[in-house]
Amino acid sequence: MVVKVPLSPRKSAKYISERAKHVTIHPEGISKLAKDILKQLREENIRISSPAELETFPADLSEKDAINLVFVIDTLNFCFWIPKGAGPENPNPPQWEVTFRNQTYSGYFGLCAAIGKALDNGKCMHNPDFYSKITLKELKDILKGNNSVDIPLLTERLNCLHEVGKILIDKFDGYFINCIKKCNKNAQSLLRLITSEFPCFNDIAAYKGESVSFHKRAQILVADVWSLYYGEGISEFEDIDTITMFADYRVPQVLVLFETMSYSEELMNVLREEQEMISGCEMEVEIRGCSIEVVERLKEEVERLMVEEGDEGFVCNSILIDNYLWSYRRAHALSLTHIPFHRVPSLYY
């Protein structure tokens, strides 16, 4: 039996967008948003930001331990929303949040806070010797949210930690920096290593006769390594611009808001009714694939504008555009409530 090698995220996005029936891309919206992104670059509102800048990230870690911490955070970086109606006693349960050093965080930042709190309490969360053998109860306690709210997909998170921890110990001497060094400053090589050696990062689907990939968490891991030391030293990659945006369930909201893409009425009805989708279904694949394609076109248009207007000194890639759009969603969450997000209980995003 011949196993089909999945298309890269960029090629997958093009393939999906050319065949999508539930999502439409709007070039005029892309042109308009590209101008705003260039304006944000000029005003230095878009820049490389390191995970180490977060208050939840320990300041005294060695390089190899800091990279190990980034690795374990990105291993756990998925699915923070709790569906309405979860739990018979409470049809509208509180969302998962974590308070750390008198500040409350949610989502990805909540995860960073929970891990930061664990480190403060002597839990070696960056050490695979610890987390490869962690019990469900220990992990539940570490990731427990405010008011005893449990993080979603706890068992899946436990399985991911056991999987990657064992592989990191058995094949890479317990340090993710050895994976990076093996790839010789090549982001695509590191992406292939991550998705082939650590199965829980292998984010793929079948779509209209083709095997496609998104690799959201794996690409975030590459991007976080790059930004950790601002593209210098161990963080240097000669081809970082080949990494695409990270196809999640929040950035598409912003892309719809800015009219760079739109959904069919059938898809909008599913989203408005908050129906959960199955990972890999046609609607989900089209949302994720078209989101990547939109950001790739945005990047190309921004680069064209930079040449045209003499702004070629700026760094602009899909990672930075994604970070801007994701941060925009968090800053304007209330104004985006009329655009529903797709709900997929998944370890891939």
Short mmCIF file of C-alpha atoms in Angstrom, two decimals:
data_model
loop_
_atom_site.label_atom_id
_atom_site.label_comp_id
_atom_site.label_asym_id
_atom_site.label_seq_id
_atom_site.Cartn_x
_atom_site.Cartn_y
_atom_site.Cartn_z
CA MET A 1 0.00 0.00 0.00
CA VAL A 2 1.38 3.40 -1.01
CA VAL A 3 1.03 6.03 1.71
CA LYS A 4 0.45 9.48 0.28
CA VAL A 5 2.82 12.13 1.62
CA PRO A 6 0.74 15.11 2.74
CA LEU A 7 1.10 18.41 0.93
CA SER A 8 2.94 21.10 2.89
CA PRO A 9 0.74 23.61 4.75
CA ARG A 10 1.33 26.19 2.01
CA LYS A 11 0.51 23.79 -0.83
CA SER A 12 -2.39 22.38 1.16
CA ALA A 13 -3.83 25.87 1.55
CA LYS A 14 -3.68 26.53 -2.17
CA TYR A 15 -5.21 23.13 -2.99
CA ILE A 16 -8.05 23.59 -0.48
CA SER A 17 -8.83 27.21 -1.38
CA GLU A 18 -9.17 26.30 -5.07
CA ARG A 19 -11.82 23.68 -4.23
CA ALA A 20 -13.59 25.11 -1.17
CA LYS A 21 -17.38 25.43 -1.29
CA HIS A 22 -18.01 26.75 2.22
CA VAL A 23 -15.32 29.47 2.35
CA THR A 24 -14.68 32.24 -0.19
CA ILE A 25 -11.53 34.38 -0.33
CA HIS A 26 -11.89 38.09 -1.21
CA PRO A 27 -8.81 39.70 -2.87
CA GLU A 28 -10.14 43.23 -2.27
CA GLY A 29 -10.28 42.57 1.47
CA ILE A 30 -6.74 41.22 1.40
CA SER A 31 -5.50 44.37 -0.36
CA LYS A 32 -7.17 46.58 2.25
CA LEU A 33 -5.86 44.61 5.23
CA ALA A 34 -2.33 44.50 3.74
CA LYS A 35 -2.22 48.30 3.84
CA ASP A 36 -3.18 48.28 7.51
CA ILE A 37 -0.52 45.67 8.28
CA LEU A 38 2.14 47.81 6.60
CA LYS A 39 0.95 50.76 8.69
CA GLN A 40 1.29 48.65 11.84
CA LEU A 41 4.81 47.64 10.79
CA ARG A 42 5.76 51.29 10.32
CA GLU A 43 4.39 52.13 13.77
CA GLU A 44 6.29 49.15 15.26
CA ASN A 45 3.08 47.54 16.49
CA ILE A 46 4.15 44.35 14.71
CA ARG A 47 7.49 42.95 15.83
CA ILE A 48 9.23 39.75 16.88
CA SER A 49 8.24 39.05 20.50
CA SER A 50 9.92 36.34 22.55
CA PRO A 51 8.05 33.87 24.78
CA ALA A 52 10.61 34.83 27.41
CA GLU A 53 9.08 38.34 27.54
CA LEU A 54 6.03 36.92 29.31
CA GLU A 55 5.93 37.47 33.08
CA THR A 56 5.10 33.78 33.45
CA PHE A 57 8.39 32.69 31.82
CA PRO A 58 11.27 32.14 34.29
CA ALA A 59 14.17 34.53 33.78
CA ASP A 60 16.93 32.27 35.08
CA LEU A 61 16.73 29.28 32.74
CA SER A 62 19.71 28.10 30.71
CA GLU A 63 19.35 28.09 26.93
CA LYS A 64 18.64 24.36 26.73
CA ASP A 65 16.12 24.49 29.59
CA ALA A 66 14.37 27.54 28.11
CA ILE A 67 14.01 25.70 24.81
CA ASN A 68 12.73 22.63 26.67
CA LEU A 69 10.13 24.83 28.37
CA VAL A 70 8.98 26.24 25.01
CA PHE A 71 8.73 22.66 23.74
CA VAL A 72 6.53 21.46 26.60
CA ILE A 73 4.28 24.54 26.45
CA ASP A 74 3.70 24.02 22.72
CA THR A 75 3.05 20.33 23.35
CA LEU A 76 0.13 21.39 25.57
CA ASN A 77 -0.99 24.41 23.55
CA PHE A 78 -4.43 23.35 22.29
CA CYS A 79 -8.18 23.60 22.95
CA PHE A 80 -8.87 25.96 25.85
CA TRP A 81 -12.60 26.54 25.26
CA ILE A 82 -15.30 24.75 27.25
CA PRO A 83 -18.55 24.08 25.37
CA LYS A 84 -21.82 25.51 26.66
CA GLY A 85 -23.91 22.90 28.38
CA ALA A 86 -20.91 20.94 29.63
CA GLY A 87 -21.90 19.45 32.98
CA PRO A 88 -25.48 18.75 34.02
CA GLU A 89 -25.32 21.01 37.09
CA ASN A 90 -24.18 24.05 35.13
CA PRO A 91 -25.32 24.59 31.54
CA ASN A 92 -23.06 27.67 31.24
CA PRO A 93 -19.83 26.66 33.00
CA PRO A 94 -17.06 29.19 33.66
CA GLN A 95 -14.20 29.16 31.19
CA TRP A 96 -10.75 27.96 32.16
CA GLU A 97 -8.58 30.70 33.72
CA VAL A 98 -5.48 30.69 35.91
CA THR A 99 -4.35 33.33 38.42
CA PHE A 100 -0.59 33.64 38.84
CA ARG A 101 1.14 36.33 40.89
CA ASN A 102 -2.11 38.28 41.26
CA GLN A 103 -2.88 38.34 37.55
CA THR A 104 -5.51 36.22 35.81
CA TYR A 105 -4.81 34.64 32.44
CA SER A 106 -6.85 32.59 29.96
CA GLY A 107 -6.13 30.42 26.92
CA TYR A 108 -2.49 30.08 25.92
CA PHE A 109 -1.45 32.64 28.52
CA GLY A 110 -3.35 30.64 31.13
CA LEU A 111 -1.33 27.58 30.16
CA CYS A 112 1.91 29.56 30.54
CA ALA A 113 0.69 30.78 33.93
CA ALA A 114 -0.17 27.26 35.12
CA ILE A 115 3.25 25.99 34.10
CA GLY A 116 4.95 29.02 35.64
CA LYS A 117 3.11 28.33 38.89
CA ALA A 118 4.18 24.67 38.76
CA LEU A 119 7.81 25.69 38.27
CA ASP A 120 7.55 28.02 41.27
CA ASN A 121 6.28 25.04 43.26
CA GLY A 122 9.27 22.90 42.33
CA LYS A 123 7.67 20.91 39.51
CA CYS A 124 10.26 20.41 36.74
CA MET A 125 7.88 20.97 33.85
CA HIS A 126 10.74 21.52 31.39
CA ASN A 127 12.30 18.15 32.26
CA PRO A 128 11.03 15.11 30.29
CA ASP A 129 12.21 12.83 33.11
CA PHE A 130 9.39 14.41 35.14
CA TYR A 131 6.57 14.90 32.65
CA SER A 132 7.05 11.63 30.73
CA LYS A 133 5.93 9.84 33.90
CA ILE A 134 3.50 12.39 35.29
CA THR A 135 0.19 10.97 36.53
CA LEU A 136 -3.24 12.19 35.52
CA LYS A 137 -3.85 13.49 39.04
CA GLU A 138 -0.56 15.42 39.09
CA LEU A 139 -1.29 17.01 35.72
CA LYS A 140 -4.86 17.80 36.72
CA ASP A 141 -3.58 19.61 39.81
CA ILE A 142 -0.94 21.52 37.83
CA LEU A 143 -3.43 22.64 35.16
CA LYS A 144 -6.34 23.26 37.53
CA GLY A 145 -8.05 26.55 36.74
CA ASN A 146 -9.66 29.07 39.06
CA ASN A 147 -12.74 27.82 40.94
CA SER A 148 -11.50 24.24 40.32
CA VAL A 149 -12.33 24.41 36.59
CA ASP A 150 -10.53 21.61 34.75
CA ILE A 151 -8.68 22.31 31.53
CA PRO A 152 -10.37 20.66 28.51
CA LEU A 153 -8.93 17.45 27.01
CA LEU A 154 -6.86 16.65 30.10
CA THR A 155 -6.30 12.99 29.16
CA GLU A 156 -5.16 13.99 25.67
CA ARG A 157 -2.66 16.38 27.24
CA LEU A 158 -1.38 13.62 29.50
CA ASN A 159 -0.91 11.32 26.51
CA CYS A 160 0.96 14.04 24.60
CA LEU A 161 3.35 14.64 27.50
CA HIS A 162 4.07 10.93 27.91
CA GLU A 163 4.63 10.53 24.17
CA VAL A 164 6.96 13.47 23.57
CA GLY A 165 8.81 13.04 26.86
CA LYS A 166 9.73 9.44 26.14
CA ILE A 167 10.82 10.23 22.58
CA LEU A 168 12.87 13.23 23.71
CA ILE A 169 14.69 11.05 26.25
CA ASP A 170 15.16 8.02 23.98
CA LYS A 171 16.24 9.83 20.81
CA PHE A 172 17.48 13.30 21.73
CA ASP A 173 19.13 12.94 25.15
CA GLY A 174 16.23 14.74 26.83
CA TYR A 175 16.76 18.12 25.17
CA PHE A 176 14.83 19.67 22.28
CA ILE A 177 17.88 21.80 21.46
CA ASN A 178 19.40 18.63 19.98
CA CYS A 179 16.52 18.47 17.49
CA ILE A 180 17.20 22.09 16.51
CA LYS A 181 20.94 21.54 16.07
CA LYS A 182 20.28 18.50 13.90
CA CYS A 183 18.39 20.70 11.41
CA ASN A 184 21.22 23.16 10.69
CA LYS A 185 19.21 26.41 10.84
CA ASN A 186 16.57 25.06 8.45
CA ALA A 187 12.99 25.64 9.61
CA GLN A 188 11.46 23.15 7.17
CA SER A 189 13.87 20.45 8.33
CA LEU A 190 12.87 21.11 11.93
CA LEU A 191 9.18 21.06 10.97
CA ARG A 192 9.63 17.68 9.28
CA LEU A 193 11.53 16.34 12.30
CA ILE A 194 8.82 17.48 14.72
CA THR A 195 5.94 16.03 12.74
CA SER A 196 7.70 12.75 11.99
CA GLU A 197 9.31 12.07 15.37
CA PHE A 198 6.52 13.38 17.63
CA PRO A 199 3.19 12.00 16.32
CA CYS A 200 0.94 14.27 18.39
CA PHE A 201 2.22 17.22 16.33
CA ASN A 202 1.34 15.58 12.98
CA ASP A 203 -1.69 17.69 12.08
CA ILE A 204 -3.02 16.29 8.78
CA ALA A 205 -6.37 15.54 7.11
CA ALA A 206 -7.85 14.06 3.93
CA TYR A 207 -9.58 16.49 1.55
CA LYS A 208 -11.05 15.74 -1.87
CA GLY A 209 -8.60 12.99 -2.79
CA GLU A 210 -5.50 14.61 -1.32
CA SER A 211 -3.65 14.37 1.98
CA VAL A 212 -3.25 17.88 3.38
CA SER A 213 -1.39 19.30 6.38
CA PHE A 214 -1.78 22.29 8.68
CA HIS A 215 0.81 21.59 11.42
CA LYS A 216 -0.43 24.42 13.61
CA ARG A 217 1.35 23.44 16.83
CA ALA A 218 4.49 22.21 15.07
CA GLN A 219 4.83 25.49 13.20
CA ILE A 220 4.20 27.46 16.40
CA LEU A 221 7.03 25.48 17.98
CA VAL A 222 9.39 26.43 15.15
CA ALA A 223 8.21 30.04 15.38
CA ASP A 224 8.68 30.13 19.16
CA VAL A 225 12.21 28.78 18.84
CA TRP A 226 12.91 31.50 16.24
CA SER A 227 11.46 34.28 18.38
CA LEU A 228 12.88 33.05 21.71
CA TYR A 229 16.24 34.70 20.96
CA TYR A 230 14.97 37.00 18.20
CA GLY A 231 16.31 34.96 15.31
CA GLU A 232 19.87 34.91 16.62
CA GLY A 233 22.15 32.07 17.72
CA ILE A 234 20.22 28.85 18.23
CA SER A 235 17.09 30.78 17.10
CA GLU A 236 18.45 31.50 13.62
CA PHE A 237 16.67 29.92 10.63
CA GLU A 238 17.63 30.69 7.06
CA ASP A 239 14.12 29.91 5.77
CA ILE A 240 11.83 31.14 8.55
CA ASP A 241 9.64 32.88 5.96
CA THR A 242 8.47 29.47 4.69
CA ILE A 243 6.49 28.91 7.90
CA THR A 244 2.79 29.72 7.37
CA MET A 245 0.20 31.08 9.79
CA PHE A 246 -1.10 28.82 12.53
CA ALA A 247 -4.53 27.56 11.50
CA ASP A 248 -6.59 27.77 14.68
CA TYR A 249 -10.18 28.67 15.54
CA ARG A 250 -9.67 32.35 16.47
CA VAL A 251 -7.66 33.99 13.65
CA PRO A 252 -10.35 33.03 11.09
CA GLN A 253 -12.77 35.26 13.04
CA VAL A 254 -10.52 38.25 12.37
CA LEU A 255 -10.06 37.31 8.72
CA VAL A 256 -13.85 37.27 8.33
CA LEU A 257 -14.17 40.57 10.22
CA PHE A 258 -11.72 42.22 7.81
CA GLU A 259 -13.65 40.73 4.86
CA THR A 260 -10.66 38.81 3.52
CA MET A 261 -12.85 35.70 3.47
CA SER A 262 -16.47 34.77 4.10
CA TYR A 263 -18.51 31.71 4.98
CA SER A 264 -21.45 30.12 3.19
CA GLU A 265 -24.86 30.39 4.86
CA GLU A 266 -24.76 26.66 5.55
CA LEU A 267 -21.46 26.99 7.40
CA MET A 268 -22.62 30.11 9.25
CA ASN A 269 -25.68 28.25 10.50
CA VAL A 270 -23.48 25.47 11.89
CA LEU A 271 -21.27 28.04 13.63
CA ARG A 272 -24.16 30.11 15.01
CA GLU A 273 -25.74 26.99 16.49
CA GLU A 274 -22.37 26.17 18.10
CA GLN A 275 -22.41 22.69 16.66
CA GLU A 276 -19.18 20.85 17.37
CA MET A 277 -17.32 19.71 14.25
CA ILE A 278 -15.37 16.51 13.87
CA SER A 279 -11.65 17.07 13.32
CA GLY A 280 -10.91 16.64 9.61
CA CYS A 281 -14.43 17.33 8.36
CA GLU A 282 -14.86 19.31 5.14
CA MET A 283 -15.99 22.57 6.75
CA GLU A 284 -13.15 22.58 9.27
CA VAL A 285 -10.54 21.78 6.62
CA GLU A 286 -11.80 24.61 4.41
CA ILE A 287 -11.74 27.18 7.23
CA ARG A 288 -8.19 26.23 8.19
CA GLY A 289 -6.86 25.89 4.64
CA CYS A 290 -8.37 29.15 3.42
CA SER A 291 -7.06 30.97 6.51
CA ILE A 292 -3.52 29.91 5.61
CA GLU A 293 -4.05 30.94 1.98
CA VAL A 294 -5.36 34.37 2.99
CA VAL A 295 -2.34 35.06 5.19
CA GLU A 296 0.04 33.88 2.47
CA ARG A 297 -1.58 36.33 0.06
CA LEU A 298 -1.47 39.05 2.72
CA LYS A 299 2.25 38.48 3.15
CA GLU A 300 2.82 38.68 -0.61
CA GLU A 301 0.78 41.89 -0.87
CA VAL A 302 2.59 43.51 2.08
CA GLU A 303 5.93 42.60 0.49
CA ARG A 304 4.78 44.12 -2.80
CA LEU A 305 3.71 47.31 -1.03
CA MET A 306 7.00 47.51 0.85
CA VAL A 307 8.93 47.44 -2.44
CA GLU A 308 6.54 49.90 -4.06
CA GLU A 309 6.67 52.37 -1.16
CA GLY A 310 10.33 51.94 -0.19
CA ASP A 311 9.73 50.17 3.11
CA GLU A 312 11.93 47.16 2.47
CA GLY A 313 13.69 47.40 5.83
CA PHE A 314 10.83 45.82 7.73
CA VAL A 315 10.65 42.14 8.64
CA CYS A 316 7.29 40.73 7.58
CA ASN A 317 6.38 37.06 7.43
CA SER A 318 3.33 34.90 8.10
CA ILE A 319 4.38 34.36 11.73
CA LEU A 320 4.26 38.09 12.49
CA ILE A 321 1.00 38.57 10.58
CA ASP A 322 -0.57 35.69 12.49
CA ASN A 323 0.59 37.12 15.82
CA TYR A 324 -0.91 40.49 14.92
CA LEU A 325 -4.27 38.99 13.93
CA TRP A 326 -4.37 36.70 16.98
CA SER A 327 -3.55 39.60 19.31
CA TYR A 328 -6.16 41.75 17.56
CA ARG A 329 -8.80 39.11 18.32
CA ARG A 330 -7.88 39.09 22.02
CA ALA A 331 -7.91 42.89 22.22
CA HIS A 332 -11.27 43.19 20.42
CA ALA A 333 -13.01 40.05 21.67
CA LEU A 334 -16.31 41.79 22.42
CA SER A 335 -16.58 43.30 18.94
CA LEU A 336 -16.06 39.86 17.39
CA THR A 337 -18.83 38.01 19.20
CA HIS A 338 -21.12 38.32 16.16
CA ILE A 339 -18.64 36.20 14.17
CA PRO A 340 -18.80 32.66 15.59
CA PHE A 341 -15.76 30.41 15.67
CA HIS A 342 -15.66 26.76 14.64
CA ARG A 343 -15.71 24.39 17.61
CA VAL A 344 -13.53 21.31 17.25
CA PRO A 345 -12.37 19.43 20.36
CA SER A 346 -8.92 18.69 19.00
CA LEU A 347 -5.34 18.34 20.18
CA TYR A 348 -4.15 20.03 16.98
CA TYR A 349 -5.24 23.57 17.91
#
